[in-house]
Amino acid sequence: MSDKSKEITKPIAIWPGLEDGVPKPVMPYSPAIKVGDWIFVAGQLASDFKTGLPKEVIPNSKNGISGLELQSEFVFRNMAQTLQAAGCNMKNDTVKLWEWFVSDRPNQNDFLLGDNHHQLDIRPYESSMNNNFKDYLPPRSSIGIGELMWVGTQIELEVICLTNQGNSTYYSLEADGLENASAQTDAVRKGDWIFISNQNGMSKDTSSVSIEDQTECLMEKLLKIAEKTGSSLDQAIKAELFIGDIRDFAVVDKIWKKWFPNNPPARFVLPHSGMNANDIKVEASLILLSNDCKLQKDIIETSNAPIPMGHESQAVKVGNLLFFSTQMAFDNSGKIAEGMIRNPAAPWYGRPAQMQMRYMMENINAISEAAGTTVENIVRRACFHNDLQWFAESIEAWASYFPDDKPASTTIGLNHSLGIEGA
């Protein structure tokens, strides 16, 4: 996301004081960025950024509390304090929550067999989440990944908050036997904005393992939720698409095009995603505008950046906000661009992660300029590596584009292919 630089909407970095107990990041990013009514919080994990895991998140036999629950409490506490420093209330103003769980499953063999389940018991986390949000939960994207930046951390959380847009309205299609219907928030509407939780292609009437059937079911659910909130798929601004087996992408994208025939939303695609349950092959979430809003959805296109790898817009602009699609170092052929990997004849020459980051930033800047802004106004990024060994050289290149406040940032290690050979 990016915001056009105007005095009243200039991105402002939020740095809660160490006296509040919030550890200070050691890498070049801001804990949170506030721009207008929006607050974008960087990924939060249970580290003191010095020794690793603080003592308070290490389980002991006396209290019987799991490490995941202790880490979750630590993260939610720091997040609430960070948001308080931004003049925001985590319980009332959060409109989207991302949950990244570390697991060594599914592995490559699991994906090949169609088993995308991360095999984790996340109930200790959900207990902490319920304690911190109480009555109503925000829309969630909950995905299993391979690795986080600090050894021993099991979960990373990030949120977007929206203030001064009135009260939030929560929507749930069905409780499905849950003891508390608020434990399943399918969407929240706040003002003109609607955030839909991750939806999958399974329902009480559909349990097919076919990727075609699951994608159709997924899209039907997204449509029903959008309509229930007073929106439509035509008003979709940004989508997130999570796929287990990358070989399923072509089928999913073909069906996606049928449901978004014109002016598709910007889209983030993450292959090798660990799902919360067995047999799930695909999940997606949406950010939309309401049908009665006065804001306009503008599709951003430029020939100075590669065409997208699927049916998605390069970016979508709404007011002062700009939403990007996935950026990787591919060219118009959809393959890794020339010069982005080491020469096999000289395998120790070159810094491929740095080169790829610079290539992506050139494309991001071209898209930004087409939208009337610059990369210096980026407020949030989520960066995914096939291997975290590439982090140091890529973040060095990234930080060089931001002489002042750095964007909020989340960095995830997949330990799997990003979907394009060499990326």
XYZ file of C-alpha atoms in Angstrom, residues 15-422:
408
model
C 7.611 4.255 17.936
C 6.221 3.172 21.320
C 8.734 3.790 24.111
C 10.836 1.036 25.615
C 9.347 2.051 28.960
C 6.090 0.571 27.646
C 7.845 -2.785 27.362
C 7.728 -2.941 23.551
C 11.085 -4.156 22.134
C 12.642 -1.912 19.500
C 13.226 -3.538 16.079
C 16.862 -3.990 15.111
C 16.164 -3.995 11.376
C 15.228 -0.968 9.219
C 11.462 -0.817 9.572
C 8.932 1.085 11.660
C 6.824 -0.706 14.303
C 3.765 1.000 12.816
C 2.850 3.653 10.271
C -0.085 6.008 10.669
C -1.517 7.770 7.656
C -4.793 9.606 8.005
C -7.294 7.293 9.712
C -5.231 4.179 8.962
C -2.633 2.422 11.105
C -0.466 -0.344 9.650
C 1.368 -2.414 12.265
C 4.527 -4.332 11.379
C 4.724 -8.041 12.063
C 4.948 -8.692 15.795
C 6.597 -11.758 17.303
C 7.689 -12.920 20.753
C 11.293 -11.733 20.764
C 13.161 -9.132 22.783
C 15.346 -8.526 19.678
C 18.435 -9.184 21.812
C 18.607 -12.669 23.282
C 15.713 -14.199 21.362
C 12.778 -15.556 23.343
C 12.210 -13.630 26.598
C 11.834 -15.768 29.718
C 8.162 -14.906 30.080
C 7.212 -16.801 26.894
C 9.082 -19.994 27.767
C 6.609 -22.526 29.239
C 7.201 -24.188 32.586
C 5.569 -27.087 34.377
C 4.053 -24.888 37.090
C 1.501 -22.941 35.059
C 0.803 -25.508 32.341
C 0.395 -22.786 29.709
C 1.675 -23.681 26.242
C 4.464 -21.803 24.520
C 2.118 -20.757 21.737
C -0.323 -19.156 24.174
C 2.485 -17.387 26.067
C 3.934 -16.044 22.825
C 0.493 -14.947 21.664
C -0.117 -13.010 24.884
C 3.288 -11.323 24.563
C 2.559 -10.295 20.975
C -0.969 -9.030 21.638
C 0.267 -6.969 24.586
C 2.978 -5.300 22.494
C 0.556 -4.765 19.634
C -2.024 -3.106 21.880
C 0.640 -0.777 23.289
C 1.908 0.092 19.816
C -1.618 0.935 18.687
C -2.266 2.943 21.825
C 0.803 5.030 20.965
C -0.861 5.681 17.596
C -4.097 6.811 19.264
C -5.870 3.603 18.329
C -7.788 0.881 20.183
C -6.876 -2.657 19.126
C -10.238 -4.167 20.095
C -12.417 -1.554 18.420
C -10.375 -0.438 15.416
C -8.741 -3.592 14.013
C -10.173 -4.429 10.586
C -7.712 -7.151 9.529
C -5.504 -9.605 11.403
C -2.841 -11.802 9.809
C -1.663 -14.913 11.665
C 1.536 -16.647 10.504
C 2.147 -19.988 12.258
C 5.491 -21.802 12.042
C 5.330 -25.471 11.099
C 7.497 -27.986 9.259
C 4.314 -29.316 7.677
C 3.199 -29.478 4.996
C 6.519 -30.482 3.456
C 7.173 -30.926 -0.235
C 5.932 -34.504 -0.215
C 2.727 -33.415 1.556
C 2.038 -30.820 -1.132
C 2.589 -33.388 -3.876
C 0.090 -35.693 -2.157
C -2.461 -32.890 -1.834
C -2.162 -32.636 1.956
C -1.870 -28.914 2.750
C -2.652 -29.092 6.496
C -0.031 -27.473 8.758
C -0.783 -30.078 11.480
C -0.746 -27.475 14.279
C -3.093 -27.168 17.235
C -3.787 -23.427 17.253
C -6.381 -23.523 20.038
C -3.914 -22.026 22.565
C -3.499 -19.066 20.225
C -7.244 -18.737 19.723
C -7.722 -18.690 23.492
C -5.359 -15.719 23.699
C -7.007 -14.035 20.722
C -10.457 -14.372 22.279
C -9.173 -12.940 25.561
C -7.737 -9.916 23.787
C -10.610 -9.142 21.434
C -13.455 -10.248 23.709
C -16.830 -9.787 22.015
C -15.966 -9.523 18.311
C -13.022 -10.871 16.385
C -11.543 -9.077 13.372
C -11.386 -10.737 9.956
C -8.425 -13.109 9.859
C -5.971 -14.661 7.438
C -4.425 -17.676 9.175
C -1.638 -19.524 7.354
C 1.145 -21.986 8.147
C 4.638 -21.009 6.989
C 8.151 -22.400 7.344
C 10.175 -19.964 9.418
C 10.271 -16.596 11.182
C 13.146 -14.219 11.758
C 13.906 -15.196 15.375
C 14.686 -18.770 16.446
C 11.976 -20.357 18.551
C 9.195 -17.942 17.642
C 6.025 -19.813 16.730
C 3.732 -17.047 15.532
C 3.851 -13.608 13.940
C 0.861 -11.254 13.879
C 0.163 -8.055 11.974
C -2.902 -5.831 11.801
C -4.500 -2.953 9.957
C -6.646 -0.565 11.975
C -9.098 2.082 10.807
C -10.234 4.915 13.084
C -12.808 7.712 12.804
C -15.112 5.852 10.400
C -17.895 5.094 12.847
C -18.650 1.788 14.517
C -17.723 -1.548 12.987
C -20.434 -3.937 11.798
C -19.542 -7.635 11.960
C -20.921 -10.293 9.627
C -21.019 -14.083 9.788
C -22.705 -16.269 7.185
C -23.375 -19.071 9.630
C -22.201 -20.138 13.085
C -21.685 -23.798 12.077
C -22.344 -24.991 15.601
C -19.792 -22.739 17.266
C -20.591 -21.924 20.877
C -20.157 -18.238 20.164
C -21.023 -16.904 16.723
C -18.599 -14.011 17.207
C -15.783 -16.589 17.093
C -16.333 -16.639 13.334
C -16.238 -13.202 11.783
C -16.555 -13.547 8.043
C -16.380 -9.803 7.419
C -16.332 -6.405 9.049
C -17.603 -3.160 7.596
C -16.338 0.161 8.850
C -17.521 3.185 6.945
C -17.006 2.585 3.229
C -14.524 -0.257 3.757
C -15.203 -3.990 3.998
C -12.688 -6.658 4.989
C -13.526 -10.320 4.366
C -11.754 -13.076 6.304
C -9.969 -15.927 4.589
C -12.570 -18.215 3.054
C -11.941 -21.740 1.809
C -13.641 -23.939 -0.747
C -15.342 -26.229 1.749
C -18.840 -25.948 3.201
C -21.430 -28.157 4.890
C -22.763 -28.900 1.401
C -19.408 -29.123 -0.403
C -16.519 -31.358 0.626
C -14.949 -32.041 -2.759
C -11.165 -32.277 -3.001
C -11.314 -31.072 -6.618
C -9.500 -27.756 -7.050
C -12.167 -26.683 -9.560
C -15.019 -27.393 -7.145
C -13.239 -25.781 -4.210
C -12.441 -22.615 -6.157
C -16.045 -22.267 -7.339
C -17.298 -22.802 -3.782
C -14.785 -20.258 -2.496
C -15.935 -17.624 -4.981
C -19.593 -18.255 -4.170
C -18.856 -17.679 -0.482
C -16.951 -14.463 -1.197
C -19.868 -13.208 -3.306
C -22.456 -14.026 -0.617
C -20.430 -12.295 2.083
C -19.802 -9.249 -0.105
C -23.512 -8.902 -0.865
C -24.439 -9.349 2.788
C -22.185 -6.417 3.726
C -23.624 -4.152 1.022
C -20.893 -4.659 -1.542
C -20.168 -6.745 -4.640
C -17.212 -8.410 -6.314
C -17.035 -5.434 -8.690
C -16.028 -3.377 -5.650
C -13.096 -5.646 -4.739
C -9.899 -3.631 -4.281
C -7.338 -6.146 -3.013
C -7.378 -9.930 -2.844
C -5.147 -12.427 -1.108
C -4.954 -15.895 -2.619
C -3.407 -18.782 -0.687
C -2.667 -22.017 -2.553
C -1.143 -25.253 -1.344
C 0.139 -26.848 -4.553
C 1.430 -24.209 -6.984
C 0.431 -26.514 -9.851
C -3.187 -25.602 -9.049
C -2.640 -21.916 -9.792
C -3.558 -22.048 -13.492
C -6.926 -23.664 -12.735
C -7.664 -21.234 -9.899
C -6.698 -18.256 -12.047
C -8.993 -19.357 -14.891
C -11.963 -19.534 -12.517
C -10.888 -16.265 -10.861
C -11.118 -14.552 -14.248
C -14.689 -15.792 -14.681
C -15.723 -14.168 -11.389
C -13.698 -10.992 -11.988
C -14.108 -10.520 -15.763
C -13.261 -6.812 -15.746
C -11.063 -4.585 -13.603
C -9.878 -7.352 -11.270
C -8.548 -6.424 -7.835
C -4.873 -6.181 -7.049
C -3.871 -9.617 -5.811
C -1.273 -11.185 -3.555
C -0.616 -14.871 -4.264
C 1.181 -17.168 -1.813
C 1.984 -20.719 -2.935
C 2.905 -23.496 -0.516
C 0.507 -22.172 2.110
C -0.212 -24.358 5.123
C -3.970 -24.607 5.691
C -5.859 -24.902 8.978
C -7.667 -28.125 8.074
C -7.355 -31.258 5.962
C -8.286 -31.295 2.260
C -8.294 -27.490 1.829
C -6.522 -26.545 -1.390
C -7.233 -22.831 -1.726
C -8.245 -19.860 0.422
C -8.792 -16.171 -0.300
C -9.692 -12.910 1.427
C -10.863 -9.567 0.040
C -10.817 -5.850 0.757
C -13.795 -4.085 -0.846
C -15.636 -0.798 -1.006
C -19.334 -0.602 -0.210
C -21.755 -0.146 -3.099
C -22.957 3.189 -1.733
C -19.561 4.762 -1.092
C -18.358 7.902 -2.865
C -14.782 6.657 -3.237
C -13.678 5.561 -6.693
C -11.770 2.427 -7.684
C -9.052 3.257 -10.229
C -7.095 0.548 -12.037
C -3.400 1.425 -12.403
C -1.526 0.138 -15.443
C 1.870 1.006 -16.873
C 4.028 -0.511 -19.594
C 7.095 0.419 -17.524
C 6.521 -2.599 -15.261
C 5.975 -6.260 -16.196
C 2.468 -7.485 -16.859
C 1.044 -9.422 -13.871
C 1.563 -13.165 -13.659
C -2.187 -13.828 -13.644
C -5.587 -12.167 -13.827
C -4.912 -9.189 -11.580
C -4.325 -5.470 -11.884
C -0.819 -4.141 -11.348
C -2.332 -1.924 -8.666
C -5.638 -0.389 -7.598
C -5.954 3.154 -6.268
C -8.717 4.327 -3.937
C -8.456 7.890 -2.731
C -4.994 8.272 -1.230
C -4.349 4.539 -0.911
C -2.611 2.374 -3.494
C -2.824 -1.436 -3.343
C -0.203 -3.479 -5.222
C -0.288 -6.982 -6.625
C 2.484 -9.470 -5.833
C 5.888 -8.293 -6.940
C 8.609 -10.735 -7.958
C 11.607 -10.373 -10.241
C 9.838 -11.757 -13.308
C 9.629 -10.257 -16.789
C 6.742 -10.116 -19.249
C 7.202 -13.816 -20.024
C 6.393 -14.696 -16.418
C 9.891 -16.098 -15.855
C 12.757 -14.782 -13.763
C 14.210 -11.677 -15.424
C 17.651 -11.721 -16.985
C 20.493 -11.091 -14.553
C 18.462 -11.952 -11.444
C 20.267 -15.205 -10.580
C 23.900 -16.237 -10.369
C 25.646 -17.596 -13.429
C 25.958 -21.380 -12.954
C 29.513 -21.098 -14.295
C 30.367 -18.598 -11.518
C 28.158 -19.696 -8.593
C 29.893 -17.499 -5.983
C 29.488 -14.216 -7.856
C 26.597 -11.819 -7.392
C 23.991 -10.994 -4.749
C 20.752 -12.293 -6.272
C 18.414 -11.188 -3.463
C 19.769 -7.654 -3.662
C 19.461 -7.597 -7.444
C 15.923 -8.933 -7.304
C 14.881 -6.395 -4.674
C 16.238 -3.532 -6.779
C 14.447 -4.882 -9.844
C 11.162 -5.107 -7.938
C 11.585 -1.620 -6.497
C 12.104 -0.186 -9.980
C 8.822 -1.781 -11.037
C 7.058 -0.634 -7.870
C 8.289 2.901 -8.478
C 7.010 2.810 -12.067
C 3.571 1.708 -10.857
C 3.656 4.297 -8.079
C 4.469 7.097 -10.506
C 1.624 5.982 -12.777
C -0.646 6.394 -9.740
C 0.757 9.818 -8.866
C 2.964 8.850 -5.927
C 6.462 7.507 -5.128
C 7.948 4.560 -3.280
C 8.860 6.812 -0.345
C 5.148 6.859 0.522
C 4.878 3.082 0.972
C 3.366 2.358 4.387
C 3.392 -1.449 4.603
C 5.128 -4.397 3.015
C 4.984 -8.150 3.522
C 8.127 -9.860 2.203
C 8.359 -13.600 1.561
C 11.603 -15.513 1.019
C 12.059 -19.036 -0.245
C 14.961 -19.117 2.238
C 15.731 -16.545 4.937
C 19.435 -16.700 4.072
C 18.542 -14.012 1.503
C 17.046 -11.611 4.036
C 20.121 -9.531 4.945
C 21.082 -8.510 1.429
C 17.480 -7.881 0.369
C 16.588 -5.682 3.374
C 19.741 -3.644 2.770
C 18.570 -2.883 -0.756
C 14.999 -2.241 0.423
C 16.011 0.239 3.139
C 18.036 2.333 0.698
C 14.799 3.566 -0.910
C 13.559 5.173 2.322
C 15.835 7.969 3.595
C 13.400 8.891 6.366
C 10.723 6.744 8.030
C 10.773 3.137 6.882
C 7.493 1.293 6.162
C 5.995 -1.228 8.550
C 7.324 -4.629 7.531
C 6.684 -8.336 7.950
C 9.230 -10.917 6.773
C 8.321 -14.580 6.318
C 10.386 -17.608 5.337
C 8.494 -20.207 3.306
C 11.300 -22.771 2.951
C 9.607 -23.595 -0.347
C 9.560 -22.215 -3.876
C 7.822 -18.882 -4.441
C 6.355 -20.273 -7.646
C 8.872 -18.915 -10.148
C 12.177 -20.706 -10.542
C 15.005 -18.540 -9.239
